[in-house]
Amino acid sequence: MHALIIGATGATGKDLLDLLLEDEYFHQIDVFVRRDLPIQHEKLKDHVIDFDQSEQWKHSVKGDVLFSCLGTTLKAAGSKEAQWKIDYDYQYQFAKIARENHVSHYVLVSSGGSSPNSPLFYPRMKGQLEESVKDLGFPGVTIIKPPVLVRKNSDRTMEVAGMKAVQFFNKFGLLRSQEPLPTEILAQAMIQSVKPPRSGIFTLEGEDIRECARGND
């Protein structure tokens, strides 16, 4: 398969890219980034793009599957408007172009608790993105809604605090469905979800993500 990635410089994206480069099932990986990647590989082609200038790069969005793990935090973005632009606008725009270019499968990393009707900004934004991409007409869509992620050397204060809280309750057999998920396992599930390619809309959350990562989906 020919894979496309947006969000390849984030924690999940880095793990995903490493796994794809080692996987013989994928013969080419195109990544769309805002700065050059520090790695080179015979299967890898990186496109340094400005997401606001789609006319300059949309012709390159061609392949079999698009993996979308783009995202930022409110703190890093600086405002809800700026976060919406990255987490919703850029992802939806890229997915729309991919479908117009006949990419057949779309894999989206969303968020646990996401809902288009949530009273909270972040899960509502993620839920609205899920609903929007479902309507684009991809033959196959996989939406993964992970719990708290375990990122290598994470500096996200709330994420680290949340992970420690859930781990505490896990010791007593509570919140098992929200057990923190390493980004490596999330990346494995993303890949396994398209082996082989399939039609329909699929949602993975909780233990289903780990099962998929093990190849039991």
Coordinates of N, CA and C in Angstrom, one line a residue:
M1 N 0.8 -1.2 0.0 CA 0.0 0.0 0.0 C 0.9 1.3 0.0
H2 N 0.3 2.3 -0.5 CA 0.9 3.6 -0.5 C 0.2 4.5 0.6
A3 N 1.0 4.8 1.6 CA 0.4 5.5 2.8 C 0.7 7.0 2.8
L4 N -0.2 7.8 3.2 CA 0.0 9.3 3.4 C -0.2 9.6 4.9
I5 N 0.6 10.5 5.4 CA 0.5 10.9 6.8 C 0.5 12.4 7.0
I6 N -0.5 12.9 7.8 CA -0.3 14.2 8.3 C -0.2 14.1 9.9
G7 N 0.6 14.9 10.5 CA 0.9 14.8 11.9 C 2.0 13.9 12.2
A8 N 3.0 13.8 11.2 CA 4.1 12.8 11.4 C 5.1 13.3 12.4
T9 N 5.1 14.5 12.8 CA 6.1 15.0 13.8 C 5.6 15.0 15.2
G10 N 4.4 14.6 15.4 CA 3.9 14.4 16.8 C 4.3 13.1 17.3
A11 N 4.0 12.8 18.6 CA 4.4 11.6 19.3 C 3.8 10.3 18.5
T12 N 2.5 10.3 18.3 CA 1.9 9.2 17.6 C 2.4 9.1 16.2
G13 N 2.5 10.3 15.5 CA 2.9 10.3 14.1 C 4.3 9.7 13.9
K14 N 5.2 10.0 14.9 CA 6.6 9.5 14.8 C 6.6 8.0 15.0
D15 N 5.8 7.5 15.9 CA 5.8 6.0 16.1 C 5.1 5.4 14.9
L16 N 4.1 6.0 14.3 CA 3.5 5.5 13.1 C 4.4 5.4 11.9
L17 N 5.2 6.5 11.7 CA 6.1 6.5 10.6 C 7.2 5.5 10.8
D18 N 7.7 5.3 12.0 CA 8.8 4.3 12.2 C 8.2 2.9 11.9
L19 N 7.0 2.6 12.3 CA 6.4 1.3 12.0 C 6.2 1.1 10.5
L20 N 5.7 2.1 9.9 CA 5.4 2.0 8.4 C 6.6 1.7 7.6
L21 N 7.7 2.4 8.0 CA 9.0 2.2 7.3 C 9.5 0.8 7.4
E22 N 9.2 0.1 8.5 CA 9.7 -1.2 8.7 C 8.7 -2.3 8.1
D23 N 7.5 -1.8 7.7 CA 6.5 -2.8 7.3 C 6.5 -3.0 5.8
E24 N 6.7 -4.2 5.4 CA 6.8 -4.5 4.0 C 5.4 -4.4 3.3
Y25 N 4.4 -4.3 4.0 CA 3.0 -4.2 3.4 C 2.9 -2.8 2.8
F26 N 3.7 -1.8 3.2 CA 3.7 -0.5 2.6 C 4.9 -0.2 1.8
H27 N 4.7 0.1 0.5 CA 5.9 0.3 -0.3 C 6.3 1.8 -0.4
Q28 N 5.4 2.7 -0.1 CA 5.8 4.1 -0.1 C 5.0 4.9 1.0
I29 N 5.7 5.8 1.6 CA 5.0 6.6 2.7 C 5.3 8.1 2.3
D30 N 4.3 8.9 2.1 CA 4.4 10.3 1.9 C 3.9 11.0 3.1
V31 N 4.7 11.9 3.6 CA 4.4 12.7 4.8 C 4.3 14.2 4.4
F32 N 3.3 14.8 5.0 CA 3.1 16.2 4.7 C 3.3 17.0 6.0
V33 N 4.4 17.8 6.0 CA 4.8 18.4 7.2 C 5.1 19.9 7.0
R34 N 5.3 20.6 8.1 CA 5.6 22.1 8.0 C 7.1 22.3 8.1
R35 N 7.9 21.3 8.4 CA 9.3 21.4 8.4 C 9.9 20.1 8.0
D36 N 11.2 20.1 7.5 CA 11.9 18.9 7.1 C 12.0 17.9 8.2
L37 N 11.8 16.6 7.8 CA 12.0 15.6 8.8 C 13.5 15.3 8.9
P38 N 14.0 14.8 10.1 CA 15.4 14.6 10.3 C 15.8 13.2 9.9
I39 N 15.0 12.5 9.1 CA 15.3 11.1 8.7 C 15.2 11.0 7.2
Q40 N 15.9 10.0 6.7 CA 15.8 9.7 5.2 C 15.6 8.2 5.1
H41 N 14.8 7.8 4.1 CA 14.6 6.3 3.9 C 14.1 6.2 2.4
E42 N 14.4 5.0 1.9 CA 14.1 4.8 0.4 C 12.6 4.8 0.2
K43 N 11.8 4.5 1.2 CA 10.4 4.4 1.0 C 9.7 5.8 1.4
L44 N 10.4 6.7 1.9 CA 9.9 7.9 2.5 C 10.0 9.1 1.5
K45 N 8.9 9.8 1.4 CA 8.9 11.1 0.6 C 8.3 12.2 1.5
D46 N 9.0 13.2 1.8 CA 8.4 14.2 2.6 C 8.1 15.5 1.8
H47 N 6.9 16.1 2.1 CA 6.4 17.3 1.4 C 6.3 18.4 2.5
V48 N 7.1 19.4 2.4 CA 7.1 20.5 3.3 C 6.0 21.5 2.7
I49 N 4.9 21.7 3.4 CA 3.8 22.4 2.9 C 3.3 23.5 3.9
D50 N 2.6 24.4 3.3 CA 1.8 25.4 4.1 C 0.4 25.0 3.9
F51 N -0.2 24.5 5.0 CA -1.6 24.0 5.0 C -2.6 25.0 4.4
D52 N -2.2 26.3 4.5 CA -3.1 27.4 4.0 C -3.0 27.6 2.5
Q53 N -2.1 26.9 1.8 CA -1.8 27.0 0.4 C -2.1 25.7 -0.3
S54 N -3.3 25.2 -0.2 CA -3.5 23.9 -0.8 C -3.3 23.7 -2.3
E55 N -3.5 24.8 -3.0 CA -3.3 24.8 -4.5 C -1.8 24.3 -4.8
Q56 N -0.9 24.5 -3.9 CA 0.5 24.2 -4.1 C 0.8 22.7 -3.9
W57 N 0.0 22.0 -3.2 CA 0.3 20.7 -2.8 C -0.8 19.6 -3.0
K58 N -2.0 20.1 -3.3 CA -3.1 19.1 -3.4 C -2.9 18.0 -4.4
H59 N -2.1 18.3 -5.5 CA -1.9 17.3 -6.5 C -1.0 16.1 -6.0
S60 N -0.4 16.3 -4.9 CA 0.5 15.3 -4.3 C -0.2 14.4 -3.3
V61 N -1.5 14.7 -3.0 CA -2.2 13.9 -2.0 C -2.8 12.7 -2.7
K62 N -2.0 11.7 -3.1 CA -2.5 10.5 -3.8 C -1.8 9.3 -3.2
G63 N -2.7 8.3 -2.9 CA -2.2 7.0 -2.3 C -3.4 6.2 -2.0
D64 N -3.2 5.2 -1.2 CA -4.2 4.2 -0.8 C -4.9 4.5 0.5
V65 N -4.1 5.0 1.5 CA -4.7 5.3 2.8 C -4.1 6.6 3.4
L66 N -4.9 7.4 4.0 CA -4.5 8.6 4.7 C -4.6 8.4 6.2
F67 N -3.4 8.5 6.9 CA -3.4 8.4 8.3 C -3.3 9.9 8.9
S68 N -4.3 10.2 9.7 CA -4.4 11.6 10.2 C -4.2 11.6 11.7
C69 N -3.1 12.1 12.2 CA -2.8 12.3 13.6 C -2.3 13.7 13.9
L70 N -2.8 14.6 13.1 CA -2.5 16.0 13.3 C -3.3 16.5 14.5
G71 N -2.7 17.4 15.3 CA -3.4 18.0 16.4 C -2.4 18.9 17.3
T72 N -3.0 19.7 18.1 CA -2.3 20.5 19.0 C -3.0 20.7 20.3
T73 N -2.4 21.4 21.2 CA -3.1 21.7 22.5 C -3.5 23.2 22.4
L74 N -4.5 23.5 23.3 CA -4.9 24.9 23.4 C -3.8 25.8 23.9
K75 N -2.9 25.3 24.7 CA -1.8 26.1 25.2 C -0.9 26.4 24.0
A76 N -0.5 25.4 23.2 CA 0.4 25.6 22.1 C -0.2 26.5 21.0
A77 N -1.5 26.3 20.8 CA -2.2 27.1 19.7 C -2.4 28.5 20.1
G78 N -2.7 28.8 21.4 CA -2.8 30.1 21.9 C -4.3 30.6 22.0
S79 N -5.2 29.9 21.3 CA -6.6 30.3 21.4 C -7.4 29.1 20.8
K80 N -8.7 29.1 21.2 CA -9.6 28.1 20.6 C -9.7 28.2 19.1
E81 N -9.7 29.4 18.6 CA -9.8 29.6 17.2 C -8.6 29.0 16.5
A82 N -7.4 29.2 17.0 CA -6.2 28.7 16.4 C -6.2 27.2 16.5
Q83 N -6.6 26.6 17.6 CA -6.7 25.2 17.8 C -7.7 24.6 16.8
W84 N -8.8 25.2 16.6 CA -9.8 24.7 15.7 C -9.3 24.7 14.3
K85 N -8.5 25.7 13.9 CA -7.9 25.7 12.6 C -7.0 24.5 12.3
I86 N -6.2 24.1 13.3 CA -5.3 23.0 13.1 C -6.0 21.7 13.3
D87 N -6.8 21.5 14.3 CA -7.4 20.2 14.7 C -8.7 19.9 13.8
Y88 N -9.4 20.9 13.3 CA -10.5 20.7 12.5 C -10.3 21.1 11.0
D89 N -10.0 22.4 10.8 CA -10.0 22.9 9.4 C -8.9 22.2 8.6
Y90 N -7.7 22.1 9.1 CA -6.6 21.5 8.3 C -6.9 20.0 8.1
Q91 N -7.4 19.3 9.1 CA -7.6 17.9 8.9 C -8.8 17.7 7.9
Y92 N -9.8 18.4 8.1 CA -11.0 18.2 7.2 C -10.6 18.6 5.7
Q93 N -9.9 19.7 5.6 CA -9.4 20.1 4.2 C -8.6 19.1 3.6
F94 N -7.6 18.5 4.3 CA -6.7 17.5 3.8 C -7.5 16.2 3.4
A95 N -8.4 15.8 4.3 CA -9.2 14.6 4.0 C -10.1 14.8 2.8
K96 N -10.7 16.0 2.6 CA -11.5 16.3 1.5 C -10.7 16.2 0.2
I97 N -9.5 16.7 0.2 CA -8.6 16.7 -1.0 C -8.2 15.2 -1.3
A98 N -7.9 14.5 -0.2 CA -7.6 13.1 -0.4 C -8.7 12.3 -1.1
R99 N -9.9 12.5 -0.6 CA -11.0 11.8 -1.2 C -11.2 12.2 -2.7
E100 N -11.1 13.5 -3.0 CA -11.2 14.0 -4.3 C -10.1 13.4 -5.2
N101 N -9.0 13.0 -4.6 CA -7.9 12.3 -5.4 C -8.0 10.8 -5.3
H102 N -9.2 10.3 -4.8 CA -9.5 8.9 -4.8 C -8.7 8.1 -3.8
V103 N -8.2 8.7 -2.8 CA -7.7 7.9 -1.6 C -8.9 7.1 -1.1
S104 N -8.7 5.8 -0.8 CA -9.8 4.9 -0.5 C -10.1 4.7 1.0
H105 N -9.1 4.9 1.8 CA -9.3 4.7 3.3 C -8.7 5.8 4.1
Y106 N -9.4 6.2 5.1 CA -9.0 7.3 6.0 C -9.0 6.8 7.4
V107 N -7.9 7.0 8.1 CA -7.7 6.6 9.5 C -7.5 7.9 10.3
L108 N -8.4 8.2 11.2 CA -8.4 9.4 12.0 C -8.2 9.1 13.5
V109 N -7.1 9.7 14.1 CA -7.0 9.7 15.5 C -7.8 10.8 16.1
S110 N -8.9 10.4 16.8 CA -9.7 11.4 17.4 C -9.4 11.4 18.9
S111 N -10.5 11.4 19.8 CA -10.2 11.5 21.2 C -11.3 10.7 22.0
G112 N -10.9 10.1 23.1 CA -11.9 9.5 23.9 C -12.9 10.5 24.4
G113 N -14.2 10.1 24.4 CA -15.2 11.1 24.9 C -15.7 12.1 23.9
S114 N -15.2 12.0 22.6 CA -15.6 12.9 21.6 C -17.0 12.8 21.3
S115 N -17.7 13.9 21.0 CA -19.1 14.0 20.6 C -19.4 15.3 20.0
P116 N -20.1 15.3 18.9 CA -20.5 16.6 18.3 C -21.4 17.4 19.1
N117 N -22.0 16.8 20.1 CA -23.0 17.5 21.0 C -22.4 17.8 22.4
S118 N -21.1 17.6 22.6 CA -20.5 17.8 23.9 C -20.6 19.3 24.2
P119 N -20.8 19.6 25.5 CA -20.8 21.0 25.9 C -19.3 21.5 26.1
L120 N -18.4 20.7 26.0 CA -17.0 21.0 26.1 C -16.3 21.2 24.7
F121 N -15.5 22.2 24.6 CA -14.9 22.6 23.3 C -14.2 21.5 22.7
Y122 N -13.2 20.9 23.3 CA -12.3 19.9 22.7 C -13.0 18.7 22.2
P123 N -13.8 18.0 23.1 CA -14.5 16.8 22.6 C -15.6 17.1 21.5
R124 N -16.1 18.3 21.6 CA -17.1 18.7 20.6 C -16.4 18.9 19.2
M125 N -15.3 19.5 19.3 CA -14.5 19.8 18.0 C -14.1 18.4 17.4
K126 N -13.7 17.5 18.2 CA -13.3 16.2 17.7 C -14.5 15.4 17.1
G127 N -15.6 15.5 17.9 CA -16.8 14.8 17.4 C -17.3 15.4 16.1
Q128 N -17.3 16.7 16.0 CA -17.7 17.3 14.7 C -16.8 17.0 13.5
L129 N -15.5 16.8 13.8 CA -14.6 16.4 12.7 C -15.0 15.0 12.3
E130 N -15.2 14.1 13.3 CA -15.6 12.7 12.9 C -16.8 12.7 12.0
E131 N -17.8 13.4 12.4 CA -19.1 13.4 11.6 C -18.8 14.0 10.2
S132 N -18.0 15.0 10.1 CA -17.7 15.7 8.8 C -17.0 14.7 7.8
V133 N -16.0 14.0 8.4 CA -15.2 13.1 7.5 C -16.0 11.9 7.1
K134 N -16.9 11.5 7.9 CA -17.8 10.4 7.5 C -18.6 10.7 6.2
D135 N -18.9 12.0 6.0 CA -19.7 12.4 4.9 C -18.9 12.6 3.6
L136 N -17.6 12.4 3.7 CA -16.8 12.7 2.5 C -16.9 11.5 1.4
G137 N -17.3 10.4 1.8 CA -17.5 9.3 0.9 C -16.3 8.4 0.7
F138 N -15.4 8.3 1.7 CA -14.3 7.3 1.7 C -15.0 5.9 1.7
P139 N -14.5 5.0 0.9 CA -15.0 3.6 1.0 C -14.8 3.0 2.4
G140 N -13.6 3.4 3.0 CA -13.3 2.9 4.3 C -12.9 4.0 5.2
V141 N -13.5 4.1 6.4 CA -13.1 5.1 7.5 C -12.9 4.4 8.8
T142 N -11.8 4.6 9.4 CA -11.5 4.1 10.7 C -11.3 5.3 11.7
I143 N -12.1 5.4 12.7 CA -12.0 6.4 13.7 C -11.5 5.8 15.0
I144 N -10.4 6.2 15.5 CA -9.8 5.7 16.7 C -9.9 6.7 17.8
K145 N -10.6 6.3 18.9 CA -10.8 7.3 20.0 C -10.1 6.8 21.3
P146 N -8.8 7.1 21.4 CA -8.0 6.6 22.4 C -8.3 7.3 23.8
P147 N -8.0 6.6 24.9 CA -8.0 7.2 26.2 C -6.8 8.1 26.3
V148 N -6.4 8.4 27.6 CA -5.2 9.2 27.8 C -4.0 8.5 27.2
L149 N -3.2 9.2 26.4 CA -2.0 8.7 25.8 C -0.7 8.8 26.6
V150 N 0.1 7.8 26.5 CA 1.4 7.8 27.1 C 2.4 8.1 26.0
R151 N 2.8 9.4 26.0 CA 3.8 9.9 25.1 C 5.2 9.9 25.7
K152 N 6.2 9.5 24.9 CA 7.5 9.6 25.4 C 7.9 11.0 25.8
N153 N 8.4 11.2 27.0 CA 8.9 12.5 27.4 C 7.8 13.6 27.3
S154 N 6.5 13.3 27.6 CA 5.4 14.2 27.4 C 5.6 15.4 28.4
D155 N 5.4 16.6 27.8 CA 5.4 17.8 28.6 C 4.0 18.4 28.8
R156 N 3.0 17.7 28.5 CA 1.6 18.1 28.6 C 1.2 17.9 30.0
T157 N 1.2 18.9 30.8 CA 0.9 18.8 32.3 C -0.4 18.1 32.6
M158 N -1.5 18.5 32.0 CA -2.8 17.9 32.3 C -2.8 16.5 31.8
E159 N -2.2 16.2 30.7 CA -2.1 14.8 30.3 C -1.4 13.9 31.2
V160 N -0.2 14.4 31.7 CA 0.5 13.6 32.7 C -0.3 13.4 34.0
A161 N -0.9 14.4 34.4 CA -1.7 14.4 35.7 C -2.9 13.4 35.5
G162 N -3.5 13.5 34.3 CA -4.6 12.6 34.1 C -4.2 11.1 34.0
M163 N -3.0 10.9 33.4 CA -2.5 9.6 33.3 C -2.2 9.0 34.6
K164 N -1.6 9.8 35.5 CA -1.3 9.3 36.9 C -2.6 9.0 37.7
A165 N -3.6 9.8 37.5 CA -4.9 9.5 38.2 C -5.5 8.2 37.7
V166 N -5.5 8.0 36.4 CA -6.2 6.8 35.9 C -5.3 5.6 36.3
Q167 N -4.0 5.7 36.3 CA -3.2 4.6 36.7 C -3.4 4.2 38.2
F168 N -3.7 5.2 39.0 CA -4.0 5.0 40.4 C -5.2 4.2 40.5
F169 N -6.3 4.6 39.8 CA -7.5 3.8 39.9 C -7.4 2.5 39.3
N170 N -6.6 2.3 38.3 CA -6.4 1.0 37.6 C -5.9 0.0 38.6
K171 N -5.1 0.4 39.6 CA -4.6 -0.5 40.6 C -5.7 -1.2 41.4
F172 N -6.8 -0.5 41.5 CA -8.0 -1.1 42.2 C -9.0 -1.7 41.3
G173 N -8.6 -1.9 40.0 CA -9.6 -2.5 39.1 C -10.6 -1.5 38.5
L174 N -10.4 -0.3 38.7 CA -11.3 0.7 38.2 C -10.8 1.4 37.0
L175 N -11.7 1.9 36.2 CA -11.4 2.7 34.9 C -10.5 1.9 34.0
R176 N -10.7 0.5 33.9 CA -9.9 -0.3 33.0 C -10.1 0.2 31.6
S177 N -11.3 0.6 31.2 CA -11.5 1.0 29.8 C -10.7 2.3 29.5
Q178 N -10.3 3.0 30.5 CA -9.5 4.2 30.3 C -8.1 4.1 30.6
E179 N -7.6 2.8 30.6 CA -6.2 2.6 30.9 C -5.3 3.4 29.9
P180 N -4.3 4.1 30.4 CA -3.5 4.9 29.5 C -2.9 4.0 28.4
L181 N -2.9 4.6 27.2 CA -2.5 3.9 26.0 C -1.1 4.4 25.4
P182 N -0.1 3.6 25.4 CA 1.2 4.1 24.7 C 0.9 4.4 23.3
T183 N 1.6 5.5 22.8 CA 1.4 5.9 21.4 C 1.9 4.8 20.4
E184 N 2.8 4.0 20.9 CA 3.3 2.9 20.0 C 2.1 1.9 19.7
I185 N 1.3 1.6 20.7 CA 0.2 0.7 20.5 C -0.9 1.4 19.6
L186 N -1.1 2.6 19.8 CA -2.1 3.4 19.0 C -1.6 3.3 17.6
A187 N -0.3 3.5 17.3 CA 0.2 3.5 15.9 C 0.0 2.1 15.3
Q188 N 0.3 1.1 16.1 CA 0.1 -0.3 15.6 C -1.4 -0.6 15.3
A189 N -2.3 -0.1 16.1 CA -3.7 -0.2 15.8 C -4.1 0.5 14.5
M190 N -3.5 1.7 14.2 CA -3.8 2.4 13.0 C -3.4 1.6 11.8
I191 N -2.3 0.9 11.9 CA -1.8 0.2 10.7 C -2.6 -1.1 10.6
Q192 N -2.9 -1.8 11.7 CA -3.6 -3.1 11.6 C -5.0 -2.8 11.1
S193 N -5.6 -1.6 11.3 CA -7.0 -1.4 10.9 C -7.2 -1.4 9.4
V194 N -6.1 -1.3 8.6 CA -6.2 -1.3 7.2 C -5.6 -2.5 6.6
K195 N -5.3 -3.6 7.4 CA -4.8 -4.8 6.9 C -5.8 -5.9 7.0
P196 N -6.5 -6.4 6.0 CA -6.4 -5.8 4.6 C -7.4 -4.6 4.6
P197 N -7.4 -3.8 3.5 CA -8.3 -2.7 3.3 C -9.8 -3.3 3.4
R198 N -10.7 -2.5 4.0 CA -12.0 -2.9 4.1 C -13.0 -1.7 3.9
S199 N -14.2 -2.0 3.6 CA -15.2 -1.0 3.4 C -16.1 -0.8 4.6
G200 N -16.6 0.4 4.8 CA -17.4 0.7 5.9 C -16.8 1.7 6.9
I201 N -17.6 2.1 7.9 CA -17.1 3.0 8.9 C -16.9 2.3 10.2
F202 N -15.7 2.3 10.8 CA -15.4 1.6 12.0 C -14.9 2.5 13.0
T203 N -15.3 2.3 14.3 CA -14.8 3.1 15.4 C -14.2 2.2 16.4
L204 N -13.0 2.5 16.8 CA -12.2 1.7 17.8 C -12.0 2.6 19.1
E205 N -12.3 2.0 20.2 CA -12.1 2.7 21.5 C -11.8 1.7 22.6
G206 N -11.3 2.1 23.7 CA -11.0 1.2 24.8 C -10.2 0.0 24.4
E207 N -10.6 -1.2 24.9 CA -9.8 -2.4 24.7 C -9.8 -2.8 23.2
D208 N -10.8 -2.3 22.4 CA -10.8 -2.7 21.0 C -9.5 -2.2 20.3
I209 N -8.9 -1.0 20.8 CA -7.7 -0.5 20.2 C -6.6 -1.5 20.4
R210 N -6.5 -2.0 21.6 CA -5.4 -2.9 21.9 C -5.5 -4.2 21.1
E211 N -6.8 -4.7 21.0 CA -7.1 -5.9 20.3 C -6.7 -5.7 18.8
C212 N -7.0 -4.6 18.3 CA -6.7 -4.3 16.9 C -5.2 -4.2 16.7
A213 N -4.5 -3.6 17.6 CA -3.0 -3.5 17.6 C -2.4 -4.9 17.5
R214 N -3.0 -5.9 18.2 CA -2.5 -7.2 18.3 C -2.8 -8.0 17.0
G215 N -3.6 -7.4 16.1 CA -4.0 -8.1 14.9 C -5.3 -8.9 15.1
N216 N -6.0 -8.6 16.2 CA -7.2 -9.4 16.5 C -8.5 -8.7 16.1
D217 N -8.4 -7.6 15.3 CA -9.6 -6.9 14.9 C -10.4 -7.6 13.9

